[in-house]
């Protein structure tokens, strides 16, 4: 819910909205976001707000929320499609470089950070 709040609050600043959505998109790379799932999630959030707030929310606000959730879902799909493969290549390259660095150093000089390479999954789970 905090992420959705941040995205809604960033709607008045398109550059900030893009940065926020991209950050959450990278955190959700492990999820298979598809168009049907975006629609399901969007409709569930809109229905929940409609039930909880009833007539306190205008039809224009509900339409705006649908538009924002469509944007976010589309961005998640785009990020996963365009960047997942690149991140796999980077991760594999890092692991190869880390192994070479460990193999080239004498036994006593290995650095602890070289033993566990940075993986995108660990970064997302720490937050």
PDB file of C-alpha atoms in Angstrom:
ATOM      1  CA  UNK A   1       0.000   0.000   0.000  1.00  0.00           C
ATOM      2  CA  UNK A   2       2.905   2.366   0.666  1.00  0.00           C
ATOM      3  CA  UNK A   3       4.129   1.975  -2.914  1.00  0.00           C
ATOM      4  CA  UNK A   4       0.701   2.740  -4.323  1.00  0.00           C
ATOM      5  CA  UNK A   5       0.488   5.795  -2.077  1.00  0.00           C
ATOM      6  CA  UNK A   6       3.883   7.018  -3.303  1.00  0.00           C
ATOM      7  CA  UNK A   7       2.819   6.545  -6.928  1.00  0.00           C
ATOM      8  CA  UNK A   8      -0.450   8.405  -6.449  1.00  0.00           C
ATOM      9  CA  UNK A   9       1.333  11.262  -4.670  1.00  0.00           C
ATOM     10  CA  UNK A  10       3.877  11.475  -7.522  1.00  0.00           C
ATOM     11  CA  UNK A  11       1.186  11.895 -10.199  1.00  0.00           C
ATOM     12  CA  UNK A  12       1.615  15.680 -10.177  1.00  0.00           C
ATOM     13  CA  UNK A  13       5.317  15.240 -11.032  1.00  0.00           C
ATOM     14  CA  UNK A  14       5.730  12.975 -14.093  1.00  0.00           C
ATOM     15  CA  UNK A  15       9.505  12.631 -13.692  1.00  0.00           C
ATOM     16  CA  UNK A  16       9.117  11.528 -10.062  1.00  0.00           C
ATOM     17  CA  UNK A  17       6.284   9.178 -11.004  1.00  0.00           C
ATOM     18  CA  UNK A  18       8.499   7.523 -13.598  1.00  0.00           C
ATOM     19  CA  UNK A  19      11.360   7.075 -11.119  1.00  0.00           C
ATOM     20  CA  UNK A  20       9.016   5.685  -8.452  1.00  0.00           C
ATOM     21  CA  UNK A  21       7.312   3.259 -10.837  1.00  0.00           C
ATOM     22  CA  UNK A  22      10.659   2.087 -12.235  1.00  0.00           C
ATOM     23  CA  UNK A  23      12.006   1.473  -8.737  1.00  0.00           C
ATOM     24  CA  UNK A  24       8.995  -0.637  -7.808  1.00  0.00           C
ATOM     25  CA  UNK A  25       9.108  -2.347 -11.204  1.00  0.00           C
ATOM     26  CA  UNK A  26      12.668  -3.513 -10.543  1.00  0.00           C
ATOM     27  CA  UNK A  27      11.652  -4.708  -7.081  1.00  0.00           C
ATOM     28  CA  UNK A  28       8.912  -6.811  -8.668  1.00  0.00           C
ATOM     29  CA  UNK A  29      10.994  -8.416 -11.425  1.00  0.00           C
ATOM     30  CA  UNK A  30      10.492 -11.794  -9.778  1.00  0.00           C
ATOM     31  CA  UNK A  31       6.734 -11.583 -10.422  1.00  0.00           C
ATOM     32  CA  UNK A  32       5.307 -12.507 -13.772  1.00  0.00           C
ATOM     33  CA  UNK A  33       3.189  -9.435 -14.436  1.00  0.00           C
ATOM     34  CA  UNK A  34       0.809  -9.943 -17.348  1.00  0.00           C
ATOM     35  CA  UNK A  35      -2.011  -7.883 -18.824  1.00  0.00           C
ATOM     36  CA  UNK A  36      -4.739 -10.108 -17.296  1.00  0.00           C
ATOM     37  CA  UNK A  37      -3.062  -9.854 -13.875  1.00  0.00           C
ATOM     38  CA  UNK A  38      -2.797  -6.076 -14.178  1.00  0.00           C
ATOM     39  CA  UNK A  39      -6.503  -5.888 -15.000  1.00  0.00           C
ATOM     40  CA  UNK A  40      -7.357  -8.179 -12.072  1.00  0.00           C
ATOM     41  CA  UNK A  41      -5.254  -6.147  -9.636  1.00  0.00           C
ATOM     42  CA  UNK A  42      -6.538  -2.816 -10.983  1.00  0.00           C
ATOM     43  CA  UNK A  43     -10.169  -3.879 -10.731  1.00  0.00           C
ATOM     44  CA  UNK A  44      -9.678  -5.285  -7.223  1.00  0.00           C
ATOM     45  CA  UNK A  45      -8.148  -2.010  -5.970  1.00  0.00           C
ATOM     46  CA  UNK A  46     -10.809   0.126  -7.672  1.00  0.00           C
ATOM     47  CA  UNK A  47     -13.612  -2.091  -6.305  1.00  0.00           C
ATOM     48  CA  UNK A  48     -12.141  -1.991  -2.799  1.00  0.00           C
ATOM     49  CA  UNK A  49     -11.978   1.803  -2.858  1.00  0.00           C
ATOM     50  CA  UNK A  50     -15.510   2.007  -4.218  1.00  0.00           C
ATOM     51  CA  UNK A  51     -16.823  -0.236  -1.433  1.00  0.00           C
ATOM     52  CA  UNK A  52     -14.848   1.456   1.348  1.00  0.00           C
ATOM     53  CA  UNK A  53     -15.423   5.069   0.304  1.00  0.00           C
ATOM     54  CA  UNK A  54     -18.653   4.761  -1.638  1.00  0.00           C
ATOM     55  CA  UNK A  55     -19.969   8.095  -2.881  1.00  0.00           C
ATOM     56  CA  UNK A  56     -17.050  10.020  -1.370  1.00  0.00           C
ATOM     57  CA  UNK A  57     -15.026   9.279  -4.510  1.00  0.00           C
ATOM     58  CA  UNK A  58     -16.051  10.878  -7.767  1.00  0.00           C
ATOM     59  CA  UNK A  59     -16.278   8.923 -11.020  1.00  0.00           C
ATOM     60  CA  UNK A  60     -13.431  11.091 -12.361  1.00  0.00           C
ATOM     61  CA  UNK A  61     -11.218  10.051  -9.436  1.00  0.00           C
ATOM     62  CA  UNK A  62     -11.998   6.385 -10.065  1.00  0.00           C
ATOM     63  CA  UNK A  63     -11.148   6.816 -13.749  1.00  0.00           C
ATOM     64  CA  UNK A  64      -7.901   8.524 -12.767  1.00  0.00           C
ATOM     65  CA  UNK A  65      -7.027   5.653 -10.448  1.00  0.00           C
ATOM     66  CA  UNK A  66      -7.669   3.154 -13.254  1.00  0.00           C
ATOM     67  CA  UNK A  67      -5.387   5.153 -15.560  1.00  0.00           C
ATOM     68  CA  UNK A  68      -2.582   5.253 -12.966  1.00  0.00           C
ATOM     69  CA  UNK A  69      -2.868   1.525 -12.250  1.00  0.00           C
ATOM     70  CA  UNK A  70      -2.829   0.763 -15.991  1.00  0.00           C
ATOM     71  CA  UNK A  71       0.325   2.882 -16.341  1.00  0.00           C
ATOM     72  CA  UNK A  72       2.001   1.126 -13.425  1.00  0.00           C
ATOM     73  CA  UNK A  73       1.070  -2.333 -14.706  1.00  0.00           C
ATOM     74  CA  UNK A  74       2.251  -1.502 -18.211  1.00  0.00           C
ATOM     75  CA  UNK A  75       5.509  -0.159 -16.836  1.00  0.00           C
ATOM     76  CA  UNK A  76       6.074  -3.339 -14.811  1.00  0.00           C
ATOM     77  CA  UNK A  77       5.526  -5.427 -17.933  1.00  0.00           C
ATOM     78  CA  UNK A  78       7.875  -3.204 -19.956  1.00  0.00           C
ATOM     79  CA  UNK A  79      10.598  -3.301 -17.288  1.00  0.00           C
ATOM     80  CA  UNK A  80      10.396  -7.070 -16.999  1.00  0.00           C
ATOM     81  CA  UNK A  81      10.475  -7.504 -20.771  1.00  0.00           C
ATOM     82  CA  UNK A  82      13.284  -5.056 -21.492  1.00  0.00           C
ATOM     83  CA  UNK A  83      15.524  -5.350 -18.449  1.00  0.00           C
ATOM     84  CA  UNK A  84      15.220  -8.896 -17.110  1.00  0.00           C
ATOM     85  CA  UNK A  85      17.496 -10.307 -19.799  1.00  0.00           C
ATOM     86  CA  UNK A  86      20.047  -7.539 -19.264  1.00  0.00           C
ATOM     87  CA  UNK A  87      20.074  -8.182 -15.530  1.00  0.00           C
ATOM     88  CA  UNK A  88      20.655 -11.893 -16.158  1.00  0.00           C
ATOM     89  CA  UNK A  89      23.666 -11.039 -18.321  1.00  0.00           C
ATOM     90  CA  UNK A  90      25.003  -8.633 -15.692  1.00  0.00           C
ATOM     91  CA  UNK A  91      24.530 -11.187 -12.917  1.00  0.00           C
ATOM     92  CA  UNK A  92      26.265 -13.916 -14.911  1.00  0.00           C
ATOM     93  CA  UNK A  93      29.117 -11.555 -15.810  1.00  0.00           C
ATOM     94  CA  UNK A  94      29.499 -10.495 -12.195  1.00  0.00           C
ATOM     95  CA  UNK A  95      29.632 -14.117 -11.045  1.00  0.00           C
ATOM     96  CA  UNK A  96      32.290 -14.933 -13.642  1.00  0.00           C
ATOM     97  CA  UNK A  97      34.331 -11.855 -12.707  1.00  0.00           C
ATOM     98  CA  UNK A  98      33.965 -12.655  -9.004  1.00  0.00           C
ATOM     99  CA  UNK A  99      35.164 -16.215  -9.492  1.00  0.00           C
ATOM    100  CA  UNK A 100      38.170 -15.065 -11.504  1.00  0.00           C
ATOM    101  CA  UNK A 101      39.032 -12.541  -8.815  1.00  0.00           C
ATOM    102  CA  UNK A 102      38.845 -15.217  -6.125  1.00  0.00           C
ATOM    103  CA  UNK A 103      40.857 -17.708  -8.175  1.00  0.00           C
ATOM    104  CA  UNK A 104      43.598 -15.152  -8.918  1.00  0.00           C
ATOM    105  CA  UNK A 105      44.119 -14.064  -5.290  1.00  0.00           C
ATOM    106  CA  UNK A 106      46.143 -16.117  -2.828  1.00  0.00           C
ATOM    107  CA  UNK A 107      44.034 -17.993  -0.262  1.00  0.00           C
ATOM    108  CA  UNK A 108      44.464 -15.474   2.568  1.00  0.00           C
ATOM    109  CA  UNK A 109      43.595 -12.403   0.476  1.00  0.00           C
ATOM    110  CA  UNK A 110      40.032 -13.238  -0.506  1.00  0.00           C
ATOM    111  CA  UNK A 111      37.597 -10.487   0.356  1.00  0.00           C
ATOM    112  CA  UNK A 112      34.252 -11.409   1.952  1.00  0.00           C
ATOM    113  CA  UNK A 113      32.260  -9.335  -0.551  1.00  0.00           C
ATOM    114  CA  UNK A 114      33.676 -11.413  -3.403  1.00  0.00           C
ATOM    115  CA  UNK A 115      32.230 -14.612  -1.985  1.00  0.00           C
ATOM    116  CA  UNK A 116      28.572 -13.632  -2.436  1.00  0.00           C
ATOM    117  CA  UNK A 117      27.911 -11.727  -5.653  1.00  0.00           C
ATOM    118  CA  UNK A 118      25.158  -9.115  -5.711  1.00  0.00           C
ATOM    119  CA  UNK A 119      21.998 -10.574  -7.170  1.00  0.00           C
ATOM    120  CA  UNK A 120      18.876  -8.551  -8.082  1.00  0.00           C
ATOM    121  CA  UNK A 121      16.689 -10.896  -5.998  1.00  0.00           C
ATOM    122  CA  UNK A 122      18.638 -10.145  -2.806  1.00  0.00           C
ATOM    123  CA  UNK A 123      18.368  -6.389  -3.327  1.00  0.00           C
ATOM    124  CA  UNK A 124      14.600  -6.537  -3.729  1.00  0.00           C
ATOM    125  CA  UNK A 125      14.080  -8.779  -0.718  1.00  0.00           C
ATOM    126  CA  UNK A 126      16.113  -6.546   1.609  1.00  0.00           C
ATOM    127  CA  UNK A 127      13.705  -3.622   1.206  1.00  0.00           C
TER     128      UNK A 127
END
